[in-house]
């Protein structure tokens, strides 16, 4: 096992003509549980699972390996407070020694990803690659090591313009786990095209599970070529139009600030400073040091001088240009704002121009 740590976090963009080589790096192997031998790094105080040996080969273990092992054998990370990794493996193997399991090996990174039941099966990765490569509307393909997902982003014919804001383009994202732990999904979303500086901001909102019945690839290829959901895009357009006049609460403002600090990367503090400026420094207006000092129930009743649309656009901008890792907290917050009633909806209205939110000074520092 090499000393170089593999990439388990940073997303990677893949050129469509390189996809075949990409998918060959992942190997699914069916083995007996007893063939997994833990490699434990020991100090005086700690015992850490540094890797796993399968036969004569040694591999790093990804966070997905541990999480999938916990799911498969129904234990939590707290168990490591009481047992060392080698003790844990010994106990599991003693009970399930001959249990057949499936492991996914990333040959490029020399790492084991998820471990699943031997009958766990998804659409073959090479068939996914074939269907994606043949799609004429394919925009980008990314691999997200943290979630184990191969994602294909495809342009859809849904388009609209919002006066005083921007043009919007509908998109679909097909994702499937390379290690067979999880589900294949279709997610609908939009990009906000800001023509004056070429920036493109994207965000997914609606998701559904994909069940592909035939392994030869025709079904999946046809699905990706013909899938449409005009009602969902009409709902997105309506929500964005409504968001222009919806005023956010101090609670929503505070949550956005906290998430920007968590997911804004190198520019997190500057991003929060922009948010404060856009909202007219609301904590100063309410004469408090921080909204954290105000009871949560009271925060939801306090209006902030910021429209929901400007907050949504800012979240999208940060996620597109500054977020280095998957940030499910920020994604979930955006989705909640788009799909659920906000704190002050139908209570206060606001009229302010849509912010451009280019953040050119921050982009130059990337």
mmCIF file of C-alpha atoms in Angstrom:
data_model
loop_
_atom_site.group_PDB
_atom_site.id
_atom_site.type_symbol
_atom_site.label_atom_id
_atom_site.label_comp_id
_atom_site.label_asym_id
_atom_site.label_seq_id
_atom_site.Cartn_x
_atom_site.Cartn_y
_atom_site.Cartn_z
ATOM 1 C CA UNK A 1 0.000 0.000 0.000
ATOM 2 C CA UNK A 2 1.520 3.300 -1.118
ATOM 3 C CA UNK A 3 2.032 6.164 1.325
ATOM 4 C CA UNK A 4 0.301 8.646 -0.992
ATOM 5 C CA UNK A 5 -3.256 9.268 0.176
ATOM 6 C CA UNK A 6 -5.910 8.877 -2.542
ATOM 7 C CA UNK A 7 -8.492 11.485 -3.474
ATOM 8 C CA UNK A 8 -11.663 10.757 -1.516
ATOM 9 C CA UNK A 9 -13.177 14.262 -1.631
ATOM 10 C CA UNK A 10 -12.428 16.557 -4.584
ATOM 11 C CA UNK A 11 -14.749 16.189 -7.609
ATOM 12 C CA UNK A 12 -13.076 15.440 -10.943
ATOM 13 C CA UNK A 13 -14.326 16.521 -14.386
ATOM 14 C CA UNK A 14 -13.971 13.848 -17.073
ATOM 15 C CA UNK A 15 -13.848 14.468 -20.809
ATOM 16 C CA UNK A 16 -16.481 12.316 -22.581
ATOM 17 C CA UNK A 17 -13.866 10.624 -24.795
ATOM 18 C CA UNK A 18 -11.956 9.580 -21.639
ATOM 19 C CA UNK A 19 -14.936 7.887 -20.005
ATOM 20 C CA UNK A 20 -14.112 4.367 -21.172
ATOM 21 C CA UNK A 21 -10.676 4.549 -19.574
ATOM 22 C CA UNK A 22 -12.231 6.062 -16.467
ATOM 23 C CA UNK A 23 -14.711 3.255 -15.861
ATOM 24 C CA UNK A 24 -12.027 0.578 -16.292
ATOM 25 C CA UNK A 25 -10.343 1.753 -13.093
ATOM 26 C CA UNK A 26 -13.229 0.346 -10.995
ATOM 27 C CA UNK A 27 -13.303 -3.403 -10.462
ATOM 28 C CA UNK A 28 -16.131 -5.268 -8.747
ATOM 29 C CA UNK A 29 -14.921 -8.428 -7.023
ATOM 30 C CA UNK A 30 -16.939 -11.079 -5.216
ATOM 31 C CA UNK A 31 -15.050 -12.522 -2.256
ATOM 32 C CA UNK A 32 -15.676 -14.144 1.110
ATOM 33 C CA UNK A 33 -15.720 -11.813 4.069
ATOM 34 C CA UNK A 34 -12.879 -13.773 5.618
ATOM 35 C CA UNK A 35 -10.639 -12.672 2.721
ATOM 36 C CA UNK A 36 -10.651 -9.084 4.030
ATOM 37 C CA UNK A 37 -7.689 -8.557 6.369
ATOM 38 C CA UNK A 38 -7.460 -5.205 8.190
ATOM 39 C CA UNK A 39 -4.217 -3.226 8.160
ATOM 40 C CA UNK A 40 -4.084 -1.384 11.477
ATOM 41 C CA UNK A 41 -1.803 1.534 12.281
ATOM 42 C CA UNK A 42 -1.004 1.394 15.983
ATOM 43 C CA UNK A 43 0.274 3.993 18.421
ATOM 44 C CA UNK A 44 0.338 3.943 22.187
ATOM 45 C CA UNK A 45 -3.128 5.496 22.376
ATOM 46 C CA UNK A 46 -4.899 4.717 19.097
ATOM 47 C CA UNK A 47 -5.514 1.907 16.635
ATOM 48 C CA UNK A 48 -6.519 3.238 13.200
ATOM 49 C CA UNK A 49 -7.754 1.267 10.193
ATOM 50 C CA UNK A 50 -5.126 2.263 7.620
ATOM 51 C CA UNK A 51 -6.114 -0.174 4.896
ATOM 52 C CA UNK A 52 -7.336 -3.614 3.924
ATOM 53 C CA UNK A 53 -5.468 -6.542 2.414
ATOM 54 C CA UNK A 54 -7.194 -8.824 -0.083
ATOM 55 C CA UNK A 55 -4.923 -11.762 -0.825
ATOM 56 C CA UNK A 56 -1.467 -10.360 -1.522
ATOM 57 C CA UNK A 57 -2.768 -6.893 -2.460
ATOM 58 C CA UNK A 58 -3.101 -4.019 0.000
ATOM 59 C CA UNK A 59 -5.531 -1.130 -0.464
ATOM 60 C CA UNK A 60 -6.469 2.139 1.192
ATOM 61 C CA UNK A 61 -9.997 2.244 2.620
ATOM 62 C CA UNK A 62 -12.318 5.084 1.699
ATOM 63 C CA UNK A 63 -14.929 6.591 4.035
ATOM 64 C CA UNK A 64 -17.504 4.795 1.863
ATOM 65 C CA UNK A 65 -15.909 1.471 2.777
ATOM 66 C CA UNK A 66 -16.441 2.055 6.486
ATOM 67 C CA UNK A 67 -19.949 3.485 6.055
ATOM 68 C CA UNK A 68 -21.036 0.611 3.819
ATOM 69 C CA UNK A 69 -19.533 -1.932 6.243
ATOM 70 C CA UNK A 70 -21.514 -0.336 9.077
ATOM 71 C CA UNK A 71 -24.680 -0.516 6.987
ATOM 72 C CA UNK A 72 -24.082 -4.127 5.961
ATOM 73 C CA UNK A 73 -23.431 -5.391 9.494
ATOM 74 C CA UNK A 74 -25.533 -2.884 11.466
ATOM 75 C CA UNK A 75 -23.032 -1.126 13.718
ATOM 76 C CA UNK A 76 -22.018 2.502 14.239
ATOM 77 C CA UNK A 77 -18.728 4.351 14.457
ATOM 78 C CA UNK A 78 -19.080 4.450 18.245
ATOM 79 C CA UNK A 79 -18.017 0.812 18.311
ATOM 80 C CA UNK A 80 -14.410 1.931 17.765
ATOM 81 C CA UNK A 81 -14.483 3.363 21.288
ATOM 82 C CA UNK A 82 -14.657 -0.192 22.582
ATOM 83 C CA UNK A 83 -12.925 -2.311 19.947
ATOM 84 C CA UNK A 84 -9.854 -1.803 17.787
ATOM 85 C CA UNK A 85 -10.354 -2.274 14.024
ATOM 86 C CA UNK A 86 -8.687 -5.699 14.036
ATOM 87 C CA UNK A 87 -10.853 -6.811 16.976
ATOM 88 C CA UNK A 88 -13.952 -5.615 15.142
ATOM 89 C CA UNK A 89 -13.008 -7.487 11.960
ATOM 90 C CA UNK A 90 -12.264 -10.598 13.997
ATOM 91 C CA UNK A 91 -15.717 -10.518 15.586
ATOM 92 C CA UNK A 92 -17.545 -9.843 12.314
ATOM 93 C CA UNK A 93 -15.652 -12.557 10.458
ATOM 94 C CA UNK A 94 -16.199 -15.033 13.289
ATOM 95 C CA UNK A 95 -19.961 -14.615 12.849
ATOM 96 C CA UNK A 96 -20.057 -14.259 9.044
ATOM 97 C CA UNK A 97 -16.870 -15.973 7.893
ATOM 98 C CA UNK A 98 -18.251 -17.516 4.698
ATOM 99 C CA UNK A 99 -20.602 -14.660 3.840
ATOM 100 C CA UNK A 100 -20.053 -13.641 0.193
ATOM 101 C CA UNK A 101 -19.613 -9.895 -0.293
ATOM 102 C CA UNK A 102 -18.880 -7.596 -3.203
ATOM 103 C CA UNK A 103 -16.108 -5.012 -2.996
ATOM 104 C CA UNK A 104 -15.343 -2.212 -5.417
ATOM 105 C CA UNK A 105 -11.646 -1.609 -5.976
ATOM 106 C CA UNK A 106 -10.396 1.683 -7.404
ATOM 107 C CA UNK A 107 -7.262 0.486 -9.154
ATOM 108 C CA UNK A 108 -6.023 4.001 -9.876
ATOM 109 C CA UNK A 109 -6.106 5.057 -6.227
ATOM 110 C CA UNK A 110 -5.387 1.552 -4.899
ATOM 111 C CA UNK A 111 -8.401 1.878 -2.621
ATOM 112 C CA UNK A 112 -11.479 -0.116 -1.697
ATOM 113 C CA UNK A 113 -14.706 1.840 -1.958
ATOM 114 C CA UNK A 114 -17.982 0.253 -0.809
ATOM 115 C CA UNK A 115 -18.512 -3.299 0.373
ATOM 116 C CA UNK A 116 -22.012 -4.638 -0.333
ATOM 117 C CA UNK A 117 -23.940 -7.881 -0.444
ATOM 118 C CA UNK A 118 -22.825 -10.148 -3.247
ATOM 119 C CA UNK A 119 -26.196 -9.775 -4.981
ATOM 120 C CA UNK A 120 -26.127 -5.958 -4.891
ATOM 121 C CA UNK A 121 -26.377 -4.851 -8.496
ATOM 122 C CA UNK A 122 -26.840 -1.691 -10.493
ATOM 123 C CA UNK A 123 -26.693 -0.907 -14.172
ATOM 124 C CA UNK A 124 -23.185 -1.889 -15.435
ATOM 125 C CA UNK A 125 -20.855 1.109 -15.496
ATOM 126 C CA UNK A 126 -19.672 0.443 -19.054
ATOM 127 C CA UNK A 127 -23.309 0.599 -20.233
ATOM 128 C CA UNK A 128 -23.778 3.906 -18.405
ATOM 129 C CA UNK A 129 -20.705 5.308 -20.153
ATOM 130 C CA UNK A 130 -22.002 4.121 -23.537
ATOM 131 C CA UNK A 131 -25.422 5.748 -22.999
ATOM 132 C CA UNK A 132 -23.878 9.007 -21.779
ATOM 133 C CA UNK A 133 -21.357 9.276 -24.618
ATOM 134 C CA UNK A 134 -24.087 8.916 -27.226
ATOM 135 C CA UNK A 135 -26.217 11.734 -25.830
ATOM 136 C CA UNK A 136 -25.993 14.797 -28.099
ATOM 137 C CA UNK A 137 -27.040 17.156 -25.293
ATOM 138 C CA UNK A 138 -24.321 16.016 -22.879
ATOM 139 C CA UNK A 139 -22.789 19.007 -21.109
ATOM 140 C CA UNK A 140 -20.337 17.715 -18.497
ATOM 141 C CA UNK A 141 -19.394 14.519 -16.684
ATOM 142 C CA UNK A 142 -18.021 14.527 -13.155
ATOM 143 C CA UNK A 143 -16.913 11.956 -10.625
ATOM 144 C CA UNK A 144 -17.511 12.748 -6.958
ATOM 145 C CA UNK A 145 -15.301 10.487 -4.818
ATOM 146 C CA UNK A 146 -16.958 11.498 -1.561
ATOM 147 C CA UNK A 147 -20.368 10.224 -2.674
ATOM 148 C CA UNK A 148 -19.013 7.631 -5.113
ATOM 149 C CA UNK A 149 -21.145 9.087 -7.896
ATOM 150 C CA UNK A 150 -20.532 9.362 -11.604
ATOM 151 C CA UNK A 151 -22.661 12.299 -12.785
ATOM 152 C CA UNK A 152 -23.676 13.243 -16.312
ATOM 153 C CA UNK A 153 -25.219 16.701 -16.808
ATOM 154 C CA UNK A 154 -27.490 16.979 -19.846
ATOM 155 C CA UNK A 155 -29.134 20.104 -21.289
ATOM 156 C CA UNK A 156 -32.924 20.022 -21.688
ATOM 157 C CA UNK A 157 -35.137 22.126 -23.991
ATOM 158 C CA UNK A 158 -36.790 23.994 -21.088
ATOM 159 C CA UNK A 159 -35.767 27.681 -21.162
ATOM 160 C CA UNK A 160 -37.178 30.950 -19.878
ATOM 161 C CA UNK A 161 -36.205 34.566 -19.148
ATOM 162 C CA UNK A 162 -36.894 36.544 -16.006
ATOM 163 C CA UNK A 163 -37.150 40.271 -16.545
ATOM 164 C CA UNK A 164 -34.410 42.144 -14.721
ATOM 165 C CA UNK A 165 -32.638 38.933 -13.784
ATOM 166 C CA UNK A 166 -31.292 36.418 -16.287
ATOM 167 C CA UNK A 167 -31.995 33.668 -18.768
ATOM 168 C CA UNK A 168 -32.541 30.212 -17.283
ATOM 169 C CA UNK A 169 -31.791 26.860 -18.881
ATOM 170 C CA UNK A 170 -33.217 23.537 -17.733
ATOM 171 C CA UNK A 171 -30.831 20.698 -17.051
ATOM 172 C CA UNK A 172 -30.940 17.088 -15.957
ATOM 173 C CA UNK A 173 -28.294 15.242 -13.953
ATOM 174 C CA UNK A 174 -28.059 11.467 -14.099
ATOM 175 C CA UNK A 175 -25.989 9.973 -11.289
ATOM 176 C CA UNK A 176 -25.018 6.423 -10.460
ATOM 177 C CA UNK A 177 -22.650 5.056 -7.770
ATOM 178 C CA UNK A 178 -19.556 3.450 -9.284
ATOM 179 C CA UNK A 179 -19.345 0.996 -6.370
ATOM 180 C CA UNK A 180 -22.993 -0.217 -6.472
ATOM 181 C CA UNK A 181 -23.771 1.171 -2.999
ATOM 182 C CA UNK A 182 -26.773 3.430 -3.416
ATOM 183 C CA UNK A 183 -29.195 4.275 -6.195
ATOM 184 C CA UNK A 184 -29.139 5.702 -9.685
ATOM 185 C CA UNK A 185 -31.029 9.004 -9.754
ATOM 186 C CA UNK A 186 -32.262 11.697 -12.099
ATOM 187 C CA UNK A 187 -32.187 15.239 -10.763
ATOM 188 C CA UNK A 188 -33.725 18.256 -12.466
ATOM 189 C CA UNK A 189 -32.272 21.717 -12.078
ATOM 190 C CA UNK A 190 -31.557 25.060 -13.676
ATOM 191 C CA UNK A 191 -28.604 27.152 -14.631
ATOM 192 C CA UNK A 192 -28.705 30.921 -14.360
ATOM 193 C CA UNK A 193 -26.824 32.448 -17.291
ATOM 194 C CA UNK A 194 -25.341 35.820 -16.460
ATOM 195 C CA UNK A 195 -24.300 37.079 -19.882
ATOM 196 C CA UNK A 196 -22.406 40.212 -18.886
ATOM 197 C CA UNK A 197 -19.509 38.245 -17.429
ATOM 198 C CA UNK A 198 -20.102 34.748 -18.721
ATOM 199 C CA UNK A 199 -20.749 33.242 -15.311
ATOM 200 C CA UNK A 200 -23.059 30.246 -15.156
ATOM 201 C CA UNK A 201 -24.732 29.273 -11.916
ATOM 202 C CA UNK A 202 -26.447 25.918 -11.531
ATOM 203 C CA UNK A 203 -28.527 24.150 -8.901
ATOM 204 C CA UNK A 204 -30.483 20.909 -8.822
ATOM 205 C CA UNK A 205 -33.839 20.719 -7.119
ATOM 206 C CA UNK A 206 -36.023 17.724 -7.982
ATOM 207 C CA UNK A 207 -34.779 14.130 -7.843
ATOM 208 C CA UNK A 208 -36.242 10.711 -8.601
ATOM 209 C CA UNK A 209 -34.963 7.153 -8.460
ATOM 210 C CA UNK A 210 -34.023 5.474 -11.741
ATOM 211 C CA UNK A 211 -34.841 1.801 -12.286
ATOM 212 C CA UNK A 212 -33.307 0.391 -15.466
ATOM 213 C CA UNK A 213 -34.832 -2.941 -16.387
ATOM 214 C CA UNK A 214 -32.539 -4.066 -19.209
ATOM 215 C CA UNK A 215 -28.765 -4.345 -19.010
ATOM 216 C CA UNK A 216 -27.950 -3.914 -22.688
ATOM 217 C CA UNK A 217 -28.102 -0.113 -22.478
ATOM 218 C CA UNK A 218 -30.880 0.759 -24.929
ATOM 219 C CA UNK A 219 -33.378 1.490 -22.162
ATOM 220 C CA UNK A 220 -31.052 3.888 -20.338
ATOM 221 C CA UNK A 221 -29.939 5.625 -23.519
ATOM 222 C CA UNK A 222 -33.575 6.165 -24.554
ATOM 223 C CA UNK A 223 -34.439 7.454 -21.074
ATOM 224 C CA UNK A 224 -31.657 10.041 -21.107
ATOM 225 C CA UNK A 225 -32.555 11.154 -24.645
ATOM 226 C CA UNK A 226 -36.293 11.559 -24.116
ATOM 227 C CA UNK A 227 -36.842 12.331 -20.420
ATOM 228 C CA UNK A 228 -38.850 15.500 -19.763
ATOM 229 C CA UNK A 229 -40.724 16.969 -16.834
ATOM 230 C CA UNK A 230 -42.317 20.218 -18.006
ATOM 231 C CA UNK A 231 -44.477 20.484 -14.878
ATOM 232 C CA UNK A 232 -41.412 20.472 -12.634
ATOM 233 C CA UNK A 233 -39.711 23.203 -14.654
ATOM 234 C CA UNK A 234 -42.919 25.257 -14.649
ATOM 235 C CA UNK A 235 -42.922 24.940 -10.849
ATOM 236 C CA UNK A 236 -39.275 26.077 -10.703
ATOM 237 C CA UNK A 237 -39.982 29.091 -12.881
ATOM 238 C CA UNK A 238 -43.017 30.030 -10.782
ATOM 239 C CA UNK A 239 -41.037 29.682 -7.550
ATOM 240 C CA UNK A 240 -38.181 31.864 -8.802
ATOM 241 C CA UNK A 241 -40.656 34.538 -9.891
ATOM 242 C CA UNK A 242 -42.353 34.451 -6.489
ATOM 243 C CA UNK A 243 -38.970 34.608 -4.767
ATOM 244 C CA UNK A 244 -38.386 38.128 -6.093
ATOM 245 C CA UNK A 245 -40.865 39.546 -3.577
ATOM 246 C CA UNK A 246 -40.446 37.110 -0.665
ATOM 247 C CA UNK A 247 -38.490 38.587 2.249
ATOM 248 C CA UNK A 248 -36.149 36.289 4.178
ATOM 249 C CA UNK A 249 -36.133 36.053 7.952
ATOM 250 C CA UNK A 250 -33.275 36.539 10.381
ATOM 251 C CA UNK A 251 -33.299 32.766 10.956
ATOM 252 C CA UNK A 252 -32.836 32.040 7.238
ATOM 253 C CA UNK A 253 -30.199 34.751 6.946
ATOM 254 C CA UNK A 254 -28.270 33.322 9.919
ATOM 255 C CA UNK A 255 -28.418 29.790 8.527
ATOM 256 C CA UNK A 256 -27.095 30.995 5.162
ATOM 257 C CA UNK A 257 -24.217 32.764 6.927
ATOM 258 C CA UNK A 258 -23.343 29.648 8.913
ATOM 259 C CA UNK A 259 -23.423 27.406 5.835
ATOM 260 C CA UNK A 260 -21.293 29.834 3.824
ATOM 261 C CA UNK A 261 -18.667 29.689 6.562
ATOM 262 C CA UNK A 262 -18.756 25.888 6.432
ATOM 263 C CA UNK A 263 -18.760 25.471 2.648
ATOM 264 C CA UNK A 264 -17.326 28.695 1.251
ATOM 265 C CA UNK A 265 -13.747 27.423 1.230
ATOM 266 C CA UNK A 266 -10.886 29.932 1.140
ATOM 267 C CA UNK A 267 -13.284 32.851 0.572
ATOM 268 C CA UNK A 268 -15.821 31.980 3.292
ATOM 269 C CA UNK A 269 -15.406 35.123 5.405
ATOM 270 C CA UNK A 270 -15.494 37.389 2.348
ATOM 271 C CA UNK A 271 -18.645 35.654 1.133
ATOM 272 C CA UNK A 272 -20.357 36.317 4.454
ATOM 273 C CA UNK A 273 -19.216 39.944 4.235
ATOM 274 C CA UNK A 274 -20.932 40.179 0.828
ATOM 275 C CA UNK A 275 -24.104 38.687 2.310
ATOM 276 C CA UNK A 276 -24.077 41.255 5.106
ATOM 277 C CA UNK A 277 -23.644 44.051 2.565
ATOM 278 C CA UNK A 278 -26.423 42.751 0.300
ATOM 279 C CA UNK A 279 -28.804 42.596 3.280
ATOM 280 C CA UNK A 280 -27.891 46.066 4.577
ATOM 281 C CA UNK A 281 -26.093 44.832 7.712
ATOM 282 C CA UNK A 282 -29.268 43.560 9.428
ATOM 283 C CA UNK A 283 -27.691 42.727 12.783
ATOM 284 C CA UNK A 284 -26.613 46.347 13.113
ATOM 285 C CA UNK A 285 -30.138 47.432 12.201
ATOM 286 C CA UNK A 286 -31.530 45.283 15.008
ATOM 287 C CA UNK A 287 -28.732 46.459 17.326
ATOM 288 C CA UNK A 288 -27.468 43.017 18.228
ATOM 289 C CA UNK A 289 -24.009 41.529 17.932
ATOM 290 C CA UNK A 290 -25.320 38.379 16.302
ATOM 291 C CA UNK A 291 -28.697 36.843 15.483
ATOM 292 C CA UNK A 292 -27.461 33.825 17.453
ATOM 293 C CA UNK A 293 -28.179 35.877 20.596
ATOM 294 C CA UNK A 294 -31.864 36.123 19.665
ATOM 295 C CA UNK A 295 -34.131 33.151 20.533
ATOM 296 C CA UNK A 296 -34.733 30.877 17.491
ATOM 297 C CA UNK A 297 -38.508 31.363 17.483
ATOM 298 C CA UNK A 298 -38.049 35.144 17.486
ATOM 299 C CA UNK A 299 -35.530 34.989 14.597
ATOM 300 C CA UNK A 300 -38.173 33.459 12.331
ATOM 301 C CA UNK A 301 -40.392 36.528 12.834
ATOM 302 C CA UNK A 302 -37.735 39.188 12.080
ATOM 303 C CA UNK A 303 -37.585 40.365 8.446
ATOM 304 C CA UNK A 304 -34.211 41.010 6.795
ATOM 305 C CA UNK A 305 -33.779 43.377 3.853
ATOM 306 C CA UNK A 306 -32.979 40.594 1.387
ATOM 307 C CA UNK A 307 -35.208 38.852 -1.132
ATOM 308 C CA UNK A 308 -35.412 35.089 -1.339
ATOM 309 C CA UNK A 309 -34.329 35.264 -4.991
ATOM 310 C CA UNK A 310 -31.119 37.080 -4.107
ATOM 311 C CA UNK A 311 -30.407 34.514 -1.394
ATOM 312 C CA UNK A 312 -31.071 31.602 -3.783
ATOM 313 C CA UNK A 313 -28.817 33.139 -6.422
ATOM 314 C CA UNK A 314 -26.070 33.708 -3.892
ATOM 315 C CA UNK A 315 -26.215 30.105 -2.684
ATOM 316 C CA UNK A 316 -26.016 28.919 -6.289
ATOM 317 C CA UNK A 317 -23.050 31.160 -6.984
ATOM 318 C CA UNK A 318 -21.145 29.861 -3.975
ATOM 319 C CA UNK A 319 -21.884 26.238 -4.791
ATOM 320 C CA UNK A 320 -20.748 26.667 -8.388
ATOM 321 C CA UNK A 321 -17.536 28.628 -7.879
ATOM 322 C CA UNK A 322 -16.314 28.226 -4.314
ATOM 323 C CA UNK A 323 -17.458 24.923 -2.869
ATOM 324 C CA UNK A 324 -14.605 22.440 -3.178
ATOM 325 C CA UNK A 325 -16.384 19.398 -1.753
ATOM 326 C CA UNK A 326 -19.881 18.016 -1.739
ATOM 327 C CA UNK A 327 -21.926 20.199 0.573
ATOM 328 C CA UNK A 328 -25.194 18.439 1.261
ATOM 329 C CA UNK A 329 -26.134 20.919 4.024
ATOM 330 C CA UNK A 330 -26.024 23.821 1.581
ATOM 331 C CA UNK A 331 -27.772 21.802 -1.131
ATOM 332 C CA UNK A 332 -30.523 20.746 1.266
ATOM 333 C CA UNK A 333 -31.014 24.333 2.430
ATOM 334 C CA UNK A 334 -31.377 25.543 -1.158
ATOM 335 C CA UNK A 335 -33.846 22.770 -1.962
ATOM 336 C CA UNK A 336 -35.907 23.582 1.148
ATOM 337 C CA UNK A 337 -36.075 27.270 0.187
ATOM 338 C CA UNK A 338 -37.203 26.322 -3.319
ATOM 339 C CA UNK A 339 -39.781 23.712 -2.387
ATOM 340 C CA UNK A 340 -41.166 24.677 1.030
ATOM 341 C CA UNK A 341 -42.871 27.731 2.448
ATOM 342 C CA UNK A 342 -40.370 30.132 4.003
ATOM 343 C CA UNK A 343 -40.706 31.871 7.378
ATOM 344 C CA UNK A 344 -42.190 35.173 6.189
ATOM 345 C CA UNK A 345 -43.901 34.080 2.995
ATOM 346 C CA UNK A 346 -47.320 35.760 2.645
ATOM 347 C CA UNK A 347 -46.400 37.970 5.623
ATOM 348 C CA UNK A 348 -43.934 40.508 4.171
ATOM 349 C CA UNK A 349 -43.098 41.483 0.614
ATOM 350 C CA UNK A 350 -39.920 43.107 -0.642
ATOM 351 C CA UNK A 351 -39.029 44.976 -3.842
ATOM 352 C CA UNK A 352 -35.337 45.207 -4.682
ATOM 353 C CA UNK A 353 -33.266 44.706 -7.840
ATOM 354 C CA UNK A 354 -31.736 41.296 -8.472
ATOM 355 C CA UNK A 355 -28.078 41.214 -7.474
ATOM 356 C CA UNK A 356 -25.563 40.220 -10.137
ATOM 357 C CA UNK A 357 -23.452 38.366 -7.551
ATOM 358 C CA UNK A 358 -20.427 37.964 -9.776
ATOM 359 C CA UNK A 359 -17.878 38.081 -6.927
ATOM 360 C CA UNK A 360 -15.103 38.743 -9.441
ATOM 361 C CA UNK A 361 -12.673 39.679 -6.685
ATOM 362 C CA UNK A 362 -13.136 36.297 -5.060
ATOM 363 C CA UNK A 363 -12.902 34.351 -8.314
ATOM 364 C CA UNK A 364 -9.529 35.916 -9.115
ATOM 365 C CA UNK A 365 -8.173 34.488 -5.865
ATOM 366 C CA UNK A 366 -9.226 30.905 -6.678
#
